[in-house]
Short mmCIF file of C-alpha atoms and ligand atoms in Angstrom, two decimals:
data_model
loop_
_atom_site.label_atom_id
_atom_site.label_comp_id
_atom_site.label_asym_id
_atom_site.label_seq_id
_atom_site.Cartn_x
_atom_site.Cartn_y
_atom_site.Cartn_z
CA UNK A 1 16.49 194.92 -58.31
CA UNK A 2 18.27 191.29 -58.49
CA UNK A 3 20.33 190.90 -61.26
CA UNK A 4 18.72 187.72 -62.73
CA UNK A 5 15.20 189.86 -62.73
CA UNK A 6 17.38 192.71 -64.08
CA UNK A 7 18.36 190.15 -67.15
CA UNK A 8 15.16 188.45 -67.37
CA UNK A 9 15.87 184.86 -66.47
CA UNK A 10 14.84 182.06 -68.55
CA UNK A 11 12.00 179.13 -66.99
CA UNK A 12 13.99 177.27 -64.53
CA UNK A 13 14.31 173.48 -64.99
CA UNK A 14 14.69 170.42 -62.85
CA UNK A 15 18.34 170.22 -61.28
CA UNK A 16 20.28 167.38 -61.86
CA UNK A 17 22.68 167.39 -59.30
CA UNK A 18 26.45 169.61 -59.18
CA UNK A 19 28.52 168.43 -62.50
CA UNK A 20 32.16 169.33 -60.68
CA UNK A 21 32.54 168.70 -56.92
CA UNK A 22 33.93 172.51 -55.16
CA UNK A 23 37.17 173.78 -56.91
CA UNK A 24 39.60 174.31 -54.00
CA UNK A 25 42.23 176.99 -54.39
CA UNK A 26 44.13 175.86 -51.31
CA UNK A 27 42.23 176.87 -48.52
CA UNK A 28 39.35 178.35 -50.86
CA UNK A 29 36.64 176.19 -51.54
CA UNK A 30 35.07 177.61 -54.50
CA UNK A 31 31.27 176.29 -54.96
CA UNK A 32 30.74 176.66 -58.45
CA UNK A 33 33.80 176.06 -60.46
CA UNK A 34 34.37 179.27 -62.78
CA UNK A 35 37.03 181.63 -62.71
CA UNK A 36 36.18 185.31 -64.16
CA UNK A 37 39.75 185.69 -66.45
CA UNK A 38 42.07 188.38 -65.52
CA UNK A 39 41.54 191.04 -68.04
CA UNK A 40 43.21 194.59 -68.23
CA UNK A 41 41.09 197.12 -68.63
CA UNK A 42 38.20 195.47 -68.24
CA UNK A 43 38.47 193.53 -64.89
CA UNK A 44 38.42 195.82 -62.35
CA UNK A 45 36.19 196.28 -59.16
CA UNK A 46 33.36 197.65 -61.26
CA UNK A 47 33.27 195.10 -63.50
CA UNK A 48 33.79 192.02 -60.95
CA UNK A 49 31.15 193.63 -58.77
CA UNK A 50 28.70 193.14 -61.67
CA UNK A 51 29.99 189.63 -62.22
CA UNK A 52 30.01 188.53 -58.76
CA UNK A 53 25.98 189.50 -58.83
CA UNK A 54 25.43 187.63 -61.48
CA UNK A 55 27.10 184.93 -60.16
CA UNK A 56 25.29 184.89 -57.18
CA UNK A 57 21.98 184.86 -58.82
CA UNK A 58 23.13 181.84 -60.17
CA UNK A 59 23.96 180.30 -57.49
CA UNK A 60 20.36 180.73 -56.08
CA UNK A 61 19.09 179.23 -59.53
CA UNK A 62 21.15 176.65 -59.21
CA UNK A 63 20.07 175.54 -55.77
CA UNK A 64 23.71 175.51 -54.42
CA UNK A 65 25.95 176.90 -51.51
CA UNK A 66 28.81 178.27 -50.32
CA UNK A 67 31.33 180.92 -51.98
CA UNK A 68 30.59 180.90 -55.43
CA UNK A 69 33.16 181.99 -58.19
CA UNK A 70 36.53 183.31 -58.68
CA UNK A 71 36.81 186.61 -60.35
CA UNK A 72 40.37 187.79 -60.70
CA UNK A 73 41.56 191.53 -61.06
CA UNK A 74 43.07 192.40 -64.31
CA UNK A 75 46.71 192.60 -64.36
CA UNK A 76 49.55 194.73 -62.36
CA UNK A 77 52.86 194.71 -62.87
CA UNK A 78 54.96 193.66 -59.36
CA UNK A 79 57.51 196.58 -60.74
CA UNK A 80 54.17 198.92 -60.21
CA UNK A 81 52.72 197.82 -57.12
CA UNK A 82 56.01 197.97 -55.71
CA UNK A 83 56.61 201.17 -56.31
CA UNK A 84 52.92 202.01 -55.18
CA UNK A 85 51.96 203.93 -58.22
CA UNK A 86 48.60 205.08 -57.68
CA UNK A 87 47.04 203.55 -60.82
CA UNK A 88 48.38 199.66 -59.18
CA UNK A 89 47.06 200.83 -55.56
CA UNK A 90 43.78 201.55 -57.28
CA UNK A 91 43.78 198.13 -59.32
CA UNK A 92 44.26 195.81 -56.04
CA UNK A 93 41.49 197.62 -54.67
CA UNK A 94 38.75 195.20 -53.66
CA UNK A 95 35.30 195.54 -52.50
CA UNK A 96 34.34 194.96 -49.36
CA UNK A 97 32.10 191.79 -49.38
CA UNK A 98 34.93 190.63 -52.23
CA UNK A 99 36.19 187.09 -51.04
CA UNK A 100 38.44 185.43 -51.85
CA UNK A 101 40.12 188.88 -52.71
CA UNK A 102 42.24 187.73 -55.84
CA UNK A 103 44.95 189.84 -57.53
CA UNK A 104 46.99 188.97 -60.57
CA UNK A 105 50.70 190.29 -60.91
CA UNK A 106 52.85 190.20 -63.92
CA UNK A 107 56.46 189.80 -63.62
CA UNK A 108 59.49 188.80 -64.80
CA UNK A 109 61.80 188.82 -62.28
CA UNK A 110 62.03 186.98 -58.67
CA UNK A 111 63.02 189.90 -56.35
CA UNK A 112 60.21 192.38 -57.89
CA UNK A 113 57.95 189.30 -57.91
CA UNK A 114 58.52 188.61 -54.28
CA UNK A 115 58.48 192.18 -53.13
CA UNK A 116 55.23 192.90 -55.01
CA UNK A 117 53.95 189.47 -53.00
CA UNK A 118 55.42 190.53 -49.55
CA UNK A 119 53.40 193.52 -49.97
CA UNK A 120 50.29 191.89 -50.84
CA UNK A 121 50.90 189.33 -47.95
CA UNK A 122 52.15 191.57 -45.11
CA UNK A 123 49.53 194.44 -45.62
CA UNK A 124 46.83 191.84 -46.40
CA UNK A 125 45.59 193.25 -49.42
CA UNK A 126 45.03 189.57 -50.69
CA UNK A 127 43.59 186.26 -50.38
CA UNK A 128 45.12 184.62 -53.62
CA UNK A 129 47.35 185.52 -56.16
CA UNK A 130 47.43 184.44 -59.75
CA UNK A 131 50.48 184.69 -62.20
CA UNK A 132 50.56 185.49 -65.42
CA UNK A 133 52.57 183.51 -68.18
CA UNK A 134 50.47 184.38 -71.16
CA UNK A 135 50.45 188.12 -72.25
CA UNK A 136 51.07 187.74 -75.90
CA UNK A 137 51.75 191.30 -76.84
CA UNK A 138 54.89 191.80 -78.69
CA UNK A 139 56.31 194.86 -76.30
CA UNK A 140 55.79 192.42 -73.69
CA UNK A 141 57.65 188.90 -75.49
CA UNK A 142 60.31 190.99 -77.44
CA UNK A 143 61.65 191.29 -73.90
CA UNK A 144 61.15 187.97 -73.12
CA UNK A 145 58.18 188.43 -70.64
CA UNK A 146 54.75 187.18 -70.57
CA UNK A 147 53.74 183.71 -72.82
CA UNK A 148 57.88 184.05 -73.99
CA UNK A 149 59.03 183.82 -70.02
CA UNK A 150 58.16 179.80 -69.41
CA UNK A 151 60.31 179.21 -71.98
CA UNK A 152 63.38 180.10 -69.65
CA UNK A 153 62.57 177.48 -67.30
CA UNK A 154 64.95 178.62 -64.37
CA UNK A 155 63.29 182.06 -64.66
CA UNK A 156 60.14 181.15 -64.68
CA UNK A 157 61.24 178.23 -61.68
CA UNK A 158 62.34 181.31 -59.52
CA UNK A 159 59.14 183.35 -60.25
CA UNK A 160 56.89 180.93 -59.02
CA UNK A 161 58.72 179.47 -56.30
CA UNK A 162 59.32 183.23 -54.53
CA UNK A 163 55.76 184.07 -55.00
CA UNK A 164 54.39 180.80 -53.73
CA UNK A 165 56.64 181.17 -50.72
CA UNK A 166 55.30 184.84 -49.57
CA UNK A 167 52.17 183.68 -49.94
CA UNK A 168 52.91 180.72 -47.77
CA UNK A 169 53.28 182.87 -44.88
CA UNK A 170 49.80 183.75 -44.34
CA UNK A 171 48.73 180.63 -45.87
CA UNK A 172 47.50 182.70 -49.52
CA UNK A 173 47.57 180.45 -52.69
CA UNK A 174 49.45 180.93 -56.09
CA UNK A 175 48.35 179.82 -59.13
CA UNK A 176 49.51 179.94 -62.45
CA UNK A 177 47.86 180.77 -65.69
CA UNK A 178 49.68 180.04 -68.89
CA UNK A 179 49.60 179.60 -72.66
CA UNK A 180 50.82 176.52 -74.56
CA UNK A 181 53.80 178.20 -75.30
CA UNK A 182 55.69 180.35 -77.70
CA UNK A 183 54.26 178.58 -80.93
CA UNK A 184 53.26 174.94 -82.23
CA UNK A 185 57.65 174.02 -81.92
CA UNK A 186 58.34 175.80 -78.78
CA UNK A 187 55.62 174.25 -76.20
CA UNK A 188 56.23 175.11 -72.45
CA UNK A 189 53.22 174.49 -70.88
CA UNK A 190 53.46 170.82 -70.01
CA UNK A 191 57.34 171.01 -68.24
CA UNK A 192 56.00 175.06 -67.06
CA UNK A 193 53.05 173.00 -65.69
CA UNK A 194 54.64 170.46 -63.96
CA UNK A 195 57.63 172.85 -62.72
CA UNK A 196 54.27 174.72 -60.87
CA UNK A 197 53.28 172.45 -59.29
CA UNK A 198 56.47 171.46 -57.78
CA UNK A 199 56.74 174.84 -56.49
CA UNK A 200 53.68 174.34 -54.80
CA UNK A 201 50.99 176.35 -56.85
CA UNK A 202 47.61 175.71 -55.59
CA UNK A 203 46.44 175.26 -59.43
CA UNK A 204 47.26 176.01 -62.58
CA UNK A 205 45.17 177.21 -65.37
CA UNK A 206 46.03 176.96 -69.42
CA UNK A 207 44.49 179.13 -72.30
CA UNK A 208 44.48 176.48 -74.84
CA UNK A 209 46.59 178.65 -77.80
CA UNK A 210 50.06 179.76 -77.91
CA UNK A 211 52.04 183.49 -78.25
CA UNK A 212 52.25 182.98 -81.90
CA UNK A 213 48.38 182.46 -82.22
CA UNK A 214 47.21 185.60 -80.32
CA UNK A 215 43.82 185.46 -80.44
CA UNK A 216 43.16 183.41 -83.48
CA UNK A 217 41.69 180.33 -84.34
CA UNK A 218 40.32 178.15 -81.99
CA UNK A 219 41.40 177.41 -78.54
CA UNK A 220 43.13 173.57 -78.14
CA UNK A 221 41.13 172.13 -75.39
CA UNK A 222 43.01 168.96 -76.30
CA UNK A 223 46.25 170.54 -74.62
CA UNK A 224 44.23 171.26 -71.85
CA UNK A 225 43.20 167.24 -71.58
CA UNK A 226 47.17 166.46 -72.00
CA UNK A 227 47.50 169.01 -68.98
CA UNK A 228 45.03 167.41 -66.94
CA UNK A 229 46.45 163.76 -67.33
CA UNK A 230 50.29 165.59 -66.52
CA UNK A 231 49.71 167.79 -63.69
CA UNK A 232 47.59 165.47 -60.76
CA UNK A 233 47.96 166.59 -57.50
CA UNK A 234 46.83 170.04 -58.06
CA UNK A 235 43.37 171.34 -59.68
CA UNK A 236 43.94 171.93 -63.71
CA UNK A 237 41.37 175.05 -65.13
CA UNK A 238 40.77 175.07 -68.89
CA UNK A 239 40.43 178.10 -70.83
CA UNK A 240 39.63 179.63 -74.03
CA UNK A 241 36.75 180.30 -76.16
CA UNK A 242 33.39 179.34 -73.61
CA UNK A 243 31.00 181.62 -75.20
CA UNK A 244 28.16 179.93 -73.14
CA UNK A 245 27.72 177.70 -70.31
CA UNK A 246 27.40 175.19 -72.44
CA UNK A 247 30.44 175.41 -73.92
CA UNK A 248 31.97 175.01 -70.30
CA UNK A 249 30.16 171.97 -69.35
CA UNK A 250 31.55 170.99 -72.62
CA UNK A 251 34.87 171.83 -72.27
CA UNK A 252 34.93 169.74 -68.46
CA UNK A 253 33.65 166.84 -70.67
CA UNK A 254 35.98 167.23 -73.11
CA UNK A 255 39.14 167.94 -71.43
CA UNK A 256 38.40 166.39 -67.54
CA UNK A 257 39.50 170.05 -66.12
CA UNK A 258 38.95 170.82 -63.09
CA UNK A 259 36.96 174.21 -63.69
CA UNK A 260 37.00 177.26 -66.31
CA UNK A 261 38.54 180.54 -66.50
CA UNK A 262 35.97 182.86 -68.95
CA UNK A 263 37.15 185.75 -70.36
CA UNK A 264 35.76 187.18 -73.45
CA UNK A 265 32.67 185.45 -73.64
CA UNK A 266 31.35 187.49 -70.69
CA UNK A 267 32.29 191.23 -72.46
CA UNK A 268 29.06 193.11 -72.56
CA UNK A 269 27.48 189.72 -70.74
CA UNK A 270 27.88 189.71 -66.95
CA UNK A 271 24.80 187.03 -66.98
CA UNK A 272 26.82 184.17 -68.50
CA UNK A 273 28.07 184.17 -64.56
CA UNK A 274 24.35 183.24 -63.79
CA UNK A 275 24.16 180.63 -66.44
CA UNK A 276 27.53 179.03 -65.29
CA UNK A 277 26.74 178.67 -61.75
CA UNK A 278 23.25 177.26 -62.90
CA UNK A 279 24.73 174.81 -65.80
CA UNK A 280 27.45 173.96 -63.10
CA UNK A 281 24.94 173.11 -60.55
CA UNK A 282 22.93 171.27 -62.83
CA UNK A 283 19.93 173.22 -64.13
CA UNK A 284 19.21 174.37 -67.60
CA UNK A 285 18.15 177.71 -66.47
CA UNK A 286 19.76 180.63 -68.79
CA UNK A 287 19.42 184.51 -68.70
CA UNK A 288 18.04 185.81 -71.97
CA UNK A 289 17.41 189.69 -71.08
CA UNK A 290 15.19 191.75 -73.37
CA UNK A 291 16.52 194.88 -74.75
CA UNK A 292 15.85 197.33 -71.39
CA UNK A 293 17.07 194.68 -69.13
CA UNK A 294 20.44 194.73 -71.35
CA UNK A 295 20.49 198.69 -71.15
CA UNK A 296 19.65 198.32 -66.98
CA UNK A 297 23.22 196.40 -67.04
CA UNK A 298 24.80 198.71 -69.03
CA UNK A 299 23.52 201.72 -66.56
CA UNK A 300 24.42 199.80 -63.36
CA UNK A 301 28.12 198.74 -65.03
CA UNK A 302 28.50 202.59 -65.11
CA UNK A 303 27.67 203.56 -62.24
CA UNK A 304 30.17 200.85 -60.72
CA UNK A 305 32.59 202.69 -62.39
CA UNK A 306 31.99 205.60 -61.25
CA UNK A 307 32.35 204.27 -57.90
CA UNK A 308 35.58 202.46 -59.21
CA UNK A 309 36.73 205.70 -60.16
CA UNK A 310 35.66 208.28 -58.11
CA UNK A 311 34.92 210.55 -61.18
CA UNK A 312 32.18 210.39 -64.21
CA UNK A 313 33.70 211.29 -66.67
CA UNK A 314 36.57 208.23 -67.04
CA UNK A 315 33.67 205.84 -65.82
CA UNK A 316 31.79 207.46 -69.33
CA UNK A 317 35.04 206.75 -71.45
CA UNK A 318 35.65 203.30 -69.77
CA UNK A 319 32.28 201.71 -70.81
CA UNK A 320 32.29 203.09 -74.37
CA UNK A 321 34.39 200.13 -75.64
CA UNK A 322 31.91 198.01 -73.67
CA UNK A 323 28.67 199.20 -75.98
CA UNK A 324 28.90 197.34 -79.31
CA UNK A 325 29.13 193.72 -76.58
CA UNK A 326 25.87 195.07 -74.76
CA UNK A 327 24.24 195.80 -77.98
CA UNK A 328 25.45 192.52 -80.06
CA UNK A 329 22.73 191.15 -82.04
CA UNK A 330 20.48 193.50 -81.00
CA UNK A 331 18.41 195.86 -83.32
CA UNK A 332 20.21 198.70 -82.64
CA UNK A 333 20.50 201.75 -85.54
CA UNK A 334 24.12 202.47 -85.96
CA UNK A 335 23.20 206.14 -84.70
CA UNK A 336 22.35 205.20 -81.36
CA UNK A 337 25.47 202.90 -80.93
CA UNK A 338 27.50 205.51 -82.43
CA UNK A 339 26.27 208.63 -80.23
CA UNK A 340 26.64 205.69 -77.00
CA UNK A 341 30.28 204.84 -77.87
CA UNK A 342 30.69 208.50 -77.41
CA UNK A 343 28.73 208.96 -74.37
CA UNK A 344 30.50 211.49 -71.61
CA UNK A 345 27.93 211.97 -68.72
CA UNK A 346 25.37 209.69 -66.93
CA UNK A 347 22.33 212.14 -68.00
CA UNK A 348 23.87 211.39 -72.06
CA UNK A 349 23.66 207.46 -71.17
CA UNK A 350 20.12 207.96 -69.57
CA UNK A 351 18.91 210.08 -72.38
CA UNK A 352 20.79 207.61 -75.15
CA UNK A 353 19.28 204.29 -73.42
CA UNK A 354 16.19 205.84 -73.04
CA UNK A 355 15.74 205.91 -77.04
CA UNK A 356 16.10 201.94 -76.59
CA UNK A 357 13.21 200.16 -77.23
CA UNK A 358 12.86 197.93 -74.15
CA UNK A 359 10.62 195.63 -74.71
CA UNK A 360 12.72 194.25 -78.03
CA UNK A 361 13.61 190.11 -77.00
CA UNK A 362 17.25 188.37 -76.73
CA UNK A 363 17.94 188.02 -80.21
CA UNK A 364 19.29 184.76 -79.57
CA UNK A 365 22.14 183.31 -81.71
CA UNK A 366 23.02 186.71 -83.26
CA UNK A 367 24.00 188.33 -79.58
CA UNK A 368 25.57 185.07 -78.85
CA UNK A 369 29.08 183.28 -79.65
CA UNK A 370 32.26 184.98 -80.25
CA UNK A 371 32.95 188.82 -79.31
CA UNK A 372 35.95 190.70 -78.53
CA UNK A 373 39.56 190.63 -79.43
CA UNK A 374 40.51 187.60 -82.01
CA UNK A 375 43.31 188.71 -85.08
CA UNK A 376 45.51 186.75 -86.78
CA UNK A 377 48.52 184.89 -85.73
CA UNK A 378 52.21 186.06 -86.12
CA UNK A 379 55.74 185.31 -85.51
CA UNK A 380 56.56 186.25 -82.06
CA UNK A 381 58.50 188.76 -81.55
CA UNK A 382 61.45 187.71 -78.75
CA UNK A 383 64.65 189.12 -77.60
CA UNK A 384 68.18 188.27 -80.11
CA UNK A 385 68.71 184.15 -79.82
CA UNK A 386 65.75 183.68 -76.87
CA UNK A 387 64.89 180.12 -78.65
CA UNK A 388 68.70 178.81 -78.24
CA UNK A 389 68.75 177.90 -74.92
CA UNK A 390 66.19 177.45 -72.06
CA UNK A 391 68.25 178.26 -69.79
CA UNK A 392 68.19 182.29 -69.43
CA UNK A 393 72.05 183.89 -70.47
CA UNK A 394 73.31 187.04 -68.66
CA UNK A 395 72.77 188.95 -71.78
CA UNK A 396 69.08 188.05 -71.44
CA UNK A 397 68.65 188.65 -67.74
CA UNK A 398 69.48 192.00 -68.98
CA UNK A 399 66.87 192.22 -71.82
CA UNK A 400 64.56 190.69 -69.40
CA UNK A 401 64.91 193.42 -66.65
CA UNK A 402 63.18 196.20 -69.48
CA UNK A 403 60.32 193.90 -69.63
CA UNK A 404 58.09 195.18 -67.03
CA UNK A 405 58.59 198.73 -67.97
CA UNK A 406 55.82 198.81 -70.54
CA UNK A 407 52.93 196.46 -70.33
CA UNK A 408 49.29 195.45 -70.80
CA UNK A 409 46.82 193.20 -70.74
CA UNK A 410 47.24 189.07 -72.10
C1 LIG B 1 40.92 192.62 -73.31
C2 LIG B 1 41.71 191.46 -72.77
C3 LIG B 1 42.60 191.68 -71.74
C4 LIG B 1 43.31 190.59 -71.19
N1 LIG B 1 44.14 190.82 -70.13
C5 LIG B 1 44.73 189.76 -69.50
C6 LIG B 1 45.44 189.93 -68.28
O1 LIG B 1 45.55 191.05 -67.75
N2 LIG B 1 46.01 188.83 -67.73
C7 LIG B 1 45.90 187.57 -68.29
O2 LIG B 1 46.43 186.60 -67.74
N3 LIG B 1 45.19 187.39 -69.42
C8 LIG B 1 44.59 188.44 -70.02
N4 LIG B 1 43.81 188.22 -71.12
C9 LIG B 1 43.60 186.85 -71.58
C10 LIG B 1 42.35 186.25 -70.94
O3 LIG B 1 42.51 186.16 -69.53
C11 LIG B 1 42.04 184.85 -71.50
O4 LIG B 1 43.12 184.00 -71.22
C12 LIG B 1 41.81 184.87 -73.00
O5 LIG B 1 40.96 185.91 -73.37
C13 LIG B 1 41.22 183.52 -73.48
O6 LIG B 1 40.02 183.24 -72.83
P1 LIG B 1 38.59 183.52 -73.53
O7 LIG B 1 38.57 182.76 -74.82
O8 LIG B 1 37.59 183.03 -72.52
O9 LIG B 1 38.52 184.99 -73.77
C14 LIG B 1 43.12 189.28 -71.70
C15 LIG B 1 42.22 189.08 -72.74
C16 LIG B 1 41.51 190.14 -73.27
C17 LIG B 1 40.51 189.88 -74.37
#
């Protein structure tokens, strides 16, 4: 079954035309111009498989052509994938009708960076390659990496530039994706974004909040705008809080970016992919799935895992912390949501979704807006005297070289 009958699409409308001409990734022309956000432990094969559906859908709804979006693996250390640990080799794994095949590596130094990108290069396990500059988590910036790395511009100069030049040998694009910086004193992403592109990125693409903020408040699309007028000769991507498709053709209004990374807003929503192609391509056609179209998703999501993982039962624990997005809004006892979160075989899920009433409507605003991680902001934790120079010290090349050791998602 199509996954825009699976979801129940909303009346189509009249088109009014594409509202961004293709987003090119060097040599990627990218039809409709949304990027799926790298997010670990929760973008993996399965999950952009489900996406990429979606996404297609839309692209039928929306009357266009060619490739369609950009959905990014979640993030692997270089330090990892170097070493081949079988967790990374399983994380660059792509599907076959995947393309462009995109894989996102975290590092914080240029030999790992450029060995992890040799190896994606050489053994062609890659079509582009994004970097990240904006894990916030303090295990990660109390040694100086993620969001706290830009802030040592040589480092961060050296990254880029030996990533951007493996990848040059088979012609494979870089791009960046960044916060504003460490917090509202120490911004990096304007110099960080201009340094990029000098290194020859192929684009570069800003959450709109800073280490210090986490996941709080509201994203700044106003840095994103200063971005845009700063960095011209490659394509700028906005991101940070689109919870609908509207709120993307917003934010391109808003800010003049070139497209938009979505993250959050599509947890327990792989259908926002087929509103965004649609919005982008200029109908008002949206997916509003009724209660058993929502649990179809949530049955076909597992059984991509399974696939992902060759084994039920970590497919079962995986999509427990992906029931209370499903169900959002939705008149679900806390019993049922409860016994799902739980859930540790396929025949459970059947028997659990099969309790679902199915014919129960999208409850509209309630299952919509805001949903996953947000917090509170903090002071960021950084290695001893990090802020006194921006140039990185011996002492902190040290500090630095822990960094990759122990790491998650951004
Ligand atoms: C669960 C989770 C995991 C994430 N993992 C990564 C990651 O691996 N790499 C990265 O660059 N950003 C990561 N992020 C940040 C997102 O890519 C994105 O920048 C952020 O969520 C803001 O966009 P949004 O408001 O659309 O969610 C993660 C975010 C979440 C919620």
């Amino acid at each position: 079954m199509s996954p825009a009958r699976r979801a129940g699409e909303a009346a189509s409308g009249e088109t009014t035309g594409a509202v961004l001409p293709p987003l090119r990734i060097g040599r990627h022309v990218i039809e409709s111009p949304v990027v799926l956000a790298p997010m670990a432990g929760i973008t993996n094969r399965a999950f952009r498989r489900l996406c990429r559906e979606y996404g297609n859908e839309g692209r039928v709804i929306g009357g266009a052509s060619g490739a369609t979006s950009l959905y990014v693996s979640e993030m692997i250390t270089s330090r990892a994938l170097v070493e081949r640990t079988p967790e990374s080799m399983r994380l660059i794994e792509h599907d076959p009708d995947e393309s462009p095949r995109s894989i996102q590596l975290y590092s914080v130094d240029p030999a790992t960076a450029r060995a992890a990108a040799r190896m994606l290069v050489t053994e062609d396990r890659a079509d582009h390659i994004d970097l990240n500059f904006g894990c916030p988590v303090p295990k990660v910036t109390r040694k100086g990496g993620g969001s706290a790395l830009p802030w040592k511009k040589d480092l961060f100069k050296a990254i880029v530039g030996a990533v951007v030049e493996e990848g040059g040998r088979r012609d494979i694009p870089v791009t960046v994706k960044m916060r504003k910086g460490i917090d509202d004193v120490h911004l990096t992403y304007l110099d960080a974004g201009l340094t990029a592109e000098a290194e020859g990125v192929a684009a570069v693409a800003l959450h709109g909040r800073t280490a210090a903020q986490a996941y709080s408040g509201t994203a700044d699309w106003t840095a994103i705008r200063m971005l845009k007028e700063t960095v011209t000769s490659i394509p700028v991507l906005g991101n940070g809080d689109i919870w609908s498709a509207e709120d993307a053709l917003r934010m391109v209004r808003e800010t003049g970016c070139d497209g938009v990374v979505v993250g959050r807003g599509c947890l327990g929503r792989p259908w926002l992919f087929t509103d965004l192609a649609a919005a982008f391509a200029g109908t008002p056609a949206r997916v509003t799935p009724t209660l058993g179209e929502v649990a179809d998703t949530l049955r076909t999501h597992t059984a991509y895992l399974c696939d992902f993982y060759g084994e039920e039962e970590r497919a079962c624990r995986d999509i427990r912390k992906h029931i209370a997005w499903y169900l959002k809004g939705f008149p679900a006892g806390s019993t049922i949501r409860n016994s799902l979160a739980l859930v540790d075989s396929m025949a459970a899920l059947e028997a659990l979704l099969a309790t679902l009433d199915p014919e129960v409507p999208w409850p509209g605003e309630a299952a919509e807006g805001q949903r996953g991680r947000a917090g509170s902001s903090r002071t960021v934790a950084l290695p001893d005297r990090w802020l006194e120079s921006r140039e990185l010290s011996e002492e902190h090349r040290r500090t630095i070289a822990e960094a990759e050791l122990s790491v998650s998602g951004g």
